[in-house]
Coordinates of C-alpha atoms and ligand atoms in Angstrom, one line a residue:
X21 CA -119.7 -111.0 -25.0
X22 CA -118.0 -108.3 -23.0
X23 CA -114.4 -109.1 -22.0
X24 CA -113.1 -106.7 -19.5
X25 CA -109.5 -106.3 -18.2
X26 CA -109.7 -105.4 -14.5
X27 CA -106.0 -104.6 -14.2
X28 CA -103.0 -103.9 -16.4
X29 CA -101.0 -106.9 -17.7
X30 CA -97.7 -105.1 -18.1
X31 CA -97.9 -105.1 -21.9
X32 CA -98.6 -102.0 -24.1
X33 CA -102.1 -101.3 -25.2
X34 CA -101.4 -101.8 -29.0
X35 CA -99.8 -105.2 -28.4
X36 CA -102.7 -106.3 -26.2
X37 CA -105.3 -105.0 -28.7
X38 CA -103.5 -106.8 -31.5
X39 CA -103.7 -110.1 -29.5
X40 CA -107.4 -109.3 -28.6
X41 CA -108.3 -108.8 -32.3
X42 CA -109.6 -112.3 -32.5
X43 CA -112.4 -111.3 -30.1
X44 CA -113.3 -107.9 -31.6
X45 CA -113.2 -109.5 -35.1
X46 CA -115.7 -112.0 -33.8
X47 CA -118.0 -109.2 -32.6
X48 CA -117.1 -109.3 -28.9
X49 CA -116.3 -106.2 -26.9
X50 CA -112.8 -106.0 -25.4
X51 CA -112.2 -103.4 -22.7
X52 CA -108.5 -102.5 -22.1
X53 CA -107.1 -101.5 -18.8
X54 CA -103.8 -99.6 -18.6
X55 CA -103.8 -98.2 -15.0
X56 CA -104.3 -100.0 -11.7
X57 CA -107.8 -99.6 -10.3
X58 CA -107.6 -98.3 -6.8
X59 CA -110.8 -99.0 -5.0
X60 CA -113.1 -102.1 -4.6
X61 CA -116.0 -99.8 -5.7
X62 CA -114.3 -98.8 -8.9
X63 CA -113.5 -102.5 -9.6
X64 CA -117.1 -103.5 -9.0
X65 CA -118.4 -100.7 -11.2
X66 CA -116.1 -101.7 -14.1
X67 CA -116.8 -105.5 -13.7
X68 CA -120.6 -105.1 -13.4
X69 CA -121.6 -105.9 -17.0
X70 CA -118.6 -108.1 -17.9
X71 CA -119.1 -111.7 -19.1
X72 CA -115.4 -112.4 -18.8
X73 CA -112.9 -110.7 -16.5
X74 CA -109.1 -110.6 -17.1
X75 CA -107.1 -110.0 -13.9
X76 CA -103.5 -110.4 -12.8
X77 CA -102.5 -110.8 -9.2
X78 CA -104.5 -108.2 -7.2
X79 CA -107.2 -109.6 -5.0
X80 CA -110.6 -110.3 -6.5
X81 CA -113.1 -110.3 -3.7
X82 CA -116.6 -111.7 -3.4
X83 CA -117.9 -108.0 -3.5
X84 CA -116.6 -107.5 -7.0
X85 CA -117.5 -111.1 -8.1
X86 CA -121.1 -110.7 -6.9
X87 CA -121.4 -107.2 -8.4
X88 CA -120.6 -108.8 -11.8
X89 CA -124.0 -110.2 -12.6
X90 CA -123.2 -111.5 -16.0
X91 CA -119.8 -112.9 -15.1
X92 CA -119.2 -116.5 -16.4
X93 CA -115.4 -116.7 -16.7
X94 CA -112.2 -115.3 -15.2
X95 CA -108.9 -115.6 -17.0
X96 CA -106.2 -115.0 -14.5
X97 CA -102.9 -113.7 -15.8
X98 CA -100.9 -115.4 -13.0
X99 CA -100.0 -118.9 -11.9
X100 CA -101.5 -118.9 -8.4
X101 CA -105.3 -118.2 -8.0
X102 CA -105.3 -117.8 -4.2
X103 CA -106.0 -114.1 -4.6
X104 CA -109.4 -114.9 -6.2
X105 CA -112.4 -115.7 -3.9
X106 CA -113.0 -119.1 -5.4
X107 CA -115.8 -119.9 -3.0
X108 CA -117.8 -116.9 -4.4
X109 CA -116.9 -118.1 -8.0
X110 CA -118.0 -121.7 -7.2
X111 CA -121.4 -120.5 -5.9
X112 CA -122.0 -118.6 -9.1
X113 CA -120.7 -121.3 -11.4
X114 CA -117.9 -119.1 -12.7
X115 CA -115.0 -120.8 -14.6
X116 CA -111.5 -119.8 -13.5
X117 CA -108.5 -120.4 -15.6
X118 CA -104.9 -119.4 -14.9
X119 CA -101.8 -118.6 -17.0
X120 CA -99.9 -121.8 -16.1
X121 CA -96.4 -121.8 -17.4
X122 CA -96.2 -118.2 -18.6
X123 CA -93.2 -117.5 -16.4
X124 CA -91.4 -120.9 -16.4
X125 CA -88.4 -119.7 -18.4
X126 CA -88.3 -116.3 -16.7
X127 CA -88.4 -117.7 -13.2
X128 CA -86.0 -120.5 -14.0
X129 CA -83.5 -118.1 -15.4
X130 CA -83.9 -115.7 -12.4
X131 CA -83.2 -118.6 -10.1
X132 CA -80.0 -119.4 -11.9
X133 CA -79.2 -115.7 -11.9
X134 CA -79.4 -115.6 -8.1
X135 CA -77.3 -118.8 -7.8
X136 CA -74.6 -117.2 -10.0
X137 CA -74.9 -113.8 -8.2
X138 CA -74.3 -115.6 -4.9
X139 CA -71.5 -117.9 -6.1
X140 CA -69.7 -115.2 -8.0
X141 CA -70.1 -112.3 -5.6
X142 CA -71.7 -110.1 -8.2
X143 CA -73.3 -107.6 -5.8
X144 CA -70.3 -107.2 -3.4
X145 CA -67.9 -106.8 -6.4
X146 CA -70.0 -104.0 -7.7
X147 CA -69.7 -102.2 -4.4
X148 CA -66.0 -102.8 -4.1
X149 CA -65.3 -101.2 -7.5
X150 CA -67.5 -98.2 -6.7
X151 CA -65.6 -97.8 -3.4
X152 CA -62.2 -97.9 -5.1
X153 CA -61.3 -101.4 -3.9
X154 CA -59.7 -104.4 -5.6
X155 CA -60.2 -108.1 -6.0
X156 CA -58.2 -108.8 -2.8
X157 CA -60.1 -110.3 0.1
X158 CA -62.6 -112.0 -2.2
X159 CA -62.9 -115.4 -3.8
X160 CA -65.7 -116.8 -5.7
X161 CA -67.0 -120.3 -6.8
X162 CA -68.2 -121.8 -10.1
X163 CA -71.6 -123.3 -10.6
X164 CA -70.0 -126.2 -12.4
X165 CA -69.7 -129.3 -10.3
X166 CA -72.2 -128.2 -7.6
X167 CA -75.1 -130.3 -6.4
X168 CA -78.4 -128.6 -6.8
X169 CA -81.3 -129.6 -4.5
X170 CA -84.7 -128.9 -6.2
X171 CA -87.6 -128.8 -3.8
X172 CA -90.7 -129.2 -6.0
X173 CA -89.8 -130.8 -9.4
X174 CA -92.6 -129.2 -11.4
X175 CA -92.2 -127.0 -14.5
X176 CA -90.0 -124.4 -12.9
X177 CA -88.0 -126.9 -10.8
X178 CA -87.3 -128.9 -13.9
X179 CA -86.3 -125.8 -15.9
X180 CA -83.8 -125.0 -13.2
X181 CA -82.6 -128.6 -13.4
X182 CA -82.2 -128.3 -17.2
X183 CA -80.3 -125.0 -16.9
X184 CA -78.0 -126.1 -14.1
X185 CA -77.4 -129.5 -15.7
X186 CA -75.9 -127.5 -18.7
X187 CA -73.5 -125.9 -16.2
X188 CA -72.3 -129.4 -15.1
X189 CA -74.3 -129.7 -11.9
X190 CA -75.6 -132.9 -10.2
X191 CA -79.4 -132.7 -9.6
X192 CA -81.2 -133.9 -6.5
X193 CA -84.9 -133.5 -6.0
X194 CA -87.7 -133.7 -3.4
X195 CA -91.4 -133.8 -4.3
X196 CA -94.6 -135.4 -3.1
X197 CA -95.0 -136.9 -6.6
X198 CA -92.0 -138.4 -8.4
X199 CA -92.1 -137.0 -11.9
X200 CA -90.9 -139.0 -15.0
X201 CA -89.7 -135.9 -16.8
X202 CA -87.6 -135.1 -13.8
X203 CA -86.1 -138.6 -13.7
X204 CA -85.4 -138.3 -17.5
X205 CA -83.5 -135.1 -16.8
X206 CA -81.3 -136.9 -14.3
X207 CA -82.9 -135.7 -11.1
X208 CA -82.2 -138.2 -8.3
X209 CA -85.1 -138.2 -5.8
X210 CA -84.2 -138.0 -2.1
X211 CA -86.0 -137.2 1.1
X212 CA -86.4 -133.5 2.0
X213 CA -83.7 -133.9 4.7
X214 CA -81.3 -135.6 2.3
X215 CA -81.8 -132.8 -0.2
X216 CA -81.0 -130.1 2.4
X217 CA -78.0 -132.0 3.7
X218 CA -76.4 -133.1 0.5
X219 CA -76.9 -130.1 -1.8
X220 CA -74.6 -127.2 -2.3
X221 CA -77.6 -125.1 -3.4
X222 CA -81.1 -125.8 -2.3
X223 CA -83.8 -124.1 -4.5
X224 CA -87.5 -123.9 -3.6
X225 CA -90.1 -124.5 -6.3
X226 CA -93.2 -125.9 -4.6
X227 CA -96.5 -124.0 -4.5
X228 CA -97.7 -122.4 -1.3
X229 CA -99.9 -125.0 0.5
X230 CA -100.3 -125.9 4.2
X231 CA -97.9 -128.8 3.5
X232 CA -95.2 -126.5 2.0
X233 CA -95.3 -123.7 4.6
X234 CA -91.8 -123.4 6.3
X235 CA -90.3 -126.4 4.3
X236 CA -87.1 -124.5 4.8
X237 CA -87.1 -124.2 8.6
X238 CA -84.6 -124.2 11.5
X239 CA -84.2 -127.9 11.3
X240 CA -83.9 -128.3 7.5
X241 CA -81.7 -125.2 7.1
X242 CA -79.7 -126.6 10.0
X243 CA -78.9 -129.7 7.9
X244 CA -77.3 -127.6 5.1
X245 CA -73.6 -127.4 4.4
X246 CA -71.7 -124.4 5.9
X247 CA -71.0 -123.4 2.3
X248 CA -74.6 -124.0 1.3
X249 CA -76.8 -121.5 -0.6
X250 CA -80.6 -121.2 -0.3
X251 CA -82.7 -119.8 -3.2
X252 CA -86.4 -119.0 -3.0
X253 CA -88.2 -117.9 -6.1
X254 CA -91.4 -119.7 -5.2
X255 CA -93.5 -118.2 -2.4
X256 CA -92.2 -116.5 0.7
X257 CA -93.8 -118.6 3.4
X258 CA -92.0 -121.7 2.1
X259 CA -89.0 -120.4 4.0
X260 CA -88.9 -119.4 7.7
X261 CA -87.3 -116.0 7.2
X262 CA -86.1 -115.7 10.8
X263 CA -84.5 -119.2 10.7
X264 CA -82.8 -118.3 7.5
X265 CA -81.6 -114.9 8.8
X266 CA -80.2 -116.6 11.9
X267 CA -78.4 -119.2 9.9
X268 CA -76.8 -116.5 7.6
X269 CA -75.9 -114.2 10.5
X270 CA -74.3 -117.1 12.5
X271 CA -72.4 -118.4 9.4
X272 CA -74.2 -121.8 9.5
X273 CA -74.9 -121.4 5.8
X274 CA -73.0 -119.2 3.3
X275 CA -75.6 -117.2 1.2
X276 CA -79.1 -116.9 0.1
X277 CA -81.0 -115.4 -2.9
X278 CA -84.6 -114.4 -2.2
X279 CA -87.3 -113.1 -4.5
X280 CA -90.4 -113.7 -2.4
X281 CA -91.5 -112.9 1.1
X282 CA -94.4 -113.4 3.5
X283 CA -95.9 -110.2 2.0
X284 CA -95.5 -108.5 -1.3
X285 CA -92.7 -105.8 -1.2
X286 CA -92.3 -103.3 0.2
X287 CA -91.2 -105.4 3.1
X288 CA -91.2 -103.8 6.6
X289 CA -87.9 -102.4 7.8
X290 CA -87.8 -104.9 10.7
X291 CA -88.0 -107.9 8.4
X292 CA -85.2 -110.3 9.4
X293 CA -83.8 -110.7 5.9
X294 CA -83.3 -107.0 5.5
X295 CA -80.8 -107.2 8.4
X296 CA -79.2 -110.5 7.5
X297 CA -75.7 -111.0 6.1
X298 CA -74.9 -112.4 2.6
X299 CA -78.4 -112.4 1.2
X300 CA -79.4 -111.0 -2.2
X301 CA -83.0 -109.7 -2.2
X302 CA -85.2 -109.0 -5.3
X303 CA -88.7 -107.6 -5.1
X304 CA -90.8 -110.6 -6.5
X305 CA -89.7 -110.1 -10.0
X306 CA -88.7 -113.6 -11.2
X307 CA -91.8 -113.8 -13.5
X308 CA -91.5 -110.2 -14.6
X309 CA -89.6 -110.3 -17.9
X310 CA -90.9 -108.6 -21.0
X311 CA -91.0 -111.9 -22.7
X312 CA -93.1 -113.7 -20.1
X313 CA -95.6 -110.8 -19.8
X314 CA -96.3 -111.0 -23.5
X315 CA -96.5 -114.8 -23.3
X316 CA -99.1 -114.5 -20.5
X317 CA -101.4 -112.2 -22.5
X318 CA -101.3 -114.9 -25.2
X319 CA -102.3 -117.6 -22.6
X320 CA -105.0 -115.4 -21.1
X321 CA -106.5 -114.9 -24.6
X322 CA -106.1 -118.6 -25.5
X323 CA -107.9 -119.5 -22.2
X324 CA -110.9 -117.3 -23.2
X325 CA -111.0 -118.7 -26.8
X326 CA -110.8 -122.3 -25.5
X327 CA -113.6 -121.6 -23.0
X328 CA -115.8 -120.0 -25.7
X329 CA -115.2 -123.0 -27.9
X330 CA -116.4 -125.3 -25.0
X331 CA -113.0 -126.9 -24.4
X332 CA -111.6 -124.9 -21.5
X333 CA -107.9 -125.2 -20.7
X334 CA -105.8 -124.3 -17.7
X335 CA -108.9 -124.8 -15.5
X336 CA -108.5 -124.1 -11.8
X337 CA -112.2 -124.1 -11.1
Ligands
LIG406 P1 -95.8 -126.8 -10.8 O1 -97.2 -127.1 -10.4 O2 -95.4 -127.2 -12.2 O3 -94.8 -127.5 -9.8 C1 -94.9 -127.5 -8.4 C2 -94.3 -128.8 -7.9 O4 -94.4 -128.8 -6.5 C3 -95.1 -130.1 -8.3 O5 -94.3 -131.0 -8.9 C4 -95.7 -130.5 -7.0 O6 -95.9 -132.0 -6.9 C5 -94.7 -130.1 -6.0 N1 -95.2 -130.1 -4.6 C6 -96.4 -129.9 -4.2 N2 -96.5 -130.1 -2.8 C7 -95.2 -130.3 -2.5 C8 -94.6 -130.6 -1.2 N3 -95.3 -130.6 -0.1 N4 -93.2 -130.8 -1.2 C9 -92.5 -130.7 -2.3 N5 -93.1 -130.5 -3.5 C10 -94.4 -130.3 -3.6 O7 -95.6 -125.2 -10.6 P2 -94.4 -124.3 -11.2 O8 -95.0 -123.7 -12.4 O9 -93.1 -125.1 -11.2 O10 -94.4 -123.2 -10.1 C11 -93.9 -123.4 -8.8 C12 -94.2 -122.2 -7.9 O11 -93.4 -121.1 -8.3 C13 -95.7 -121.7 -8.1 O12 -96.6 -122.3 -7.3 C14 -95.5 -120.2 -7.7 O13 -95.9 -120.0 -6.4 C15 -94.0 -119.9 -7.9 N6 -93.8 -118.9 -8.9 C16 -93.1 -117.8 -8.5 C17 -92.8 -116.9 -9.5 C18 -92.0 -115.6 -9.1 O14 -92.1 -114.6 -9.8 N7 -91.2 -115.6 -8.0 C19 -93.2 -117.0 -10.8 C20 -93.9 -118.2 -11.1 C21 -94.2 -119.1 -10.2

């Protein structure tokens, strides 16, 4: 079979080829990709004789899928598969598998990094020192003793629970499904409103669905404590950015740490969060650690092996 990478996976060629040795040793062809492919036409040309495609998070349209006449399987090096035209895949009976869990540790740690950066004034302190200032006029807070409200108690939500529990935090949770592993961790399930009202830090970890769009909105953000902190390392549209910016600018909540937006960065200059007070912004990088990228190449290859063996794993379609 011909296994073709359609975009880079952020790991060096020699490392990827080492992981792909299992395929080449078995007589399959493996086509590495080190540079982003710019046009749809180039993608379609590259995909046209592939049996298996490996992609990351750039859109895979029906044009490319239909051009790949032999295509049977897509191994997506990403958690979400909303960038793949699943309807086109379904019509052609193409199996789609994702890299579920590759970034759980990385995203969980980044979430806690943003919590600590907010609580401990890391970004303003850096500026103060560079401008010749002193500690005076600042005070910061510990994570210990804080109540963390986890919206979406799946893999990443629970990782954040595990990490913040180690700091001595109390854990509240909201989810559409109560999860035994979350209960075992000590997460107390509450309503969405209770989580926003009772937590010192609310952190978003639900997927992007119609039901999760704007879960953090004017009303729920309005329930937060004045000292409250909102963190979003899930998907941008879970938070109403304008409502968050207004709450920050009016001092109705204290701080926010945001990794994701309605669009992939660069975000437009007029975006409300660019002009909001007390918010730390990162360019959708929570998943992007060296360790998680290597882990995802392993999962992407395992998905192909399992599918070839007739026992597909991480199946999304
Ligand atoms: P997961 O599937 O393990 O957990 C998601 C949880 O959200 C589940 O428990 C689910 O029941 C819950 N949920 C679904 N609908 C809900 C609703 N309406 N209200 C509350 N909870 C709801 O997924 P995960 O691995 O924990 O990842 C969570 C999300 O994080 C992903 O969907 C992805 O969008 C995002 N993510 C972001 C980055 C990043 O770099 N910023 C990296 C990885 C994942």
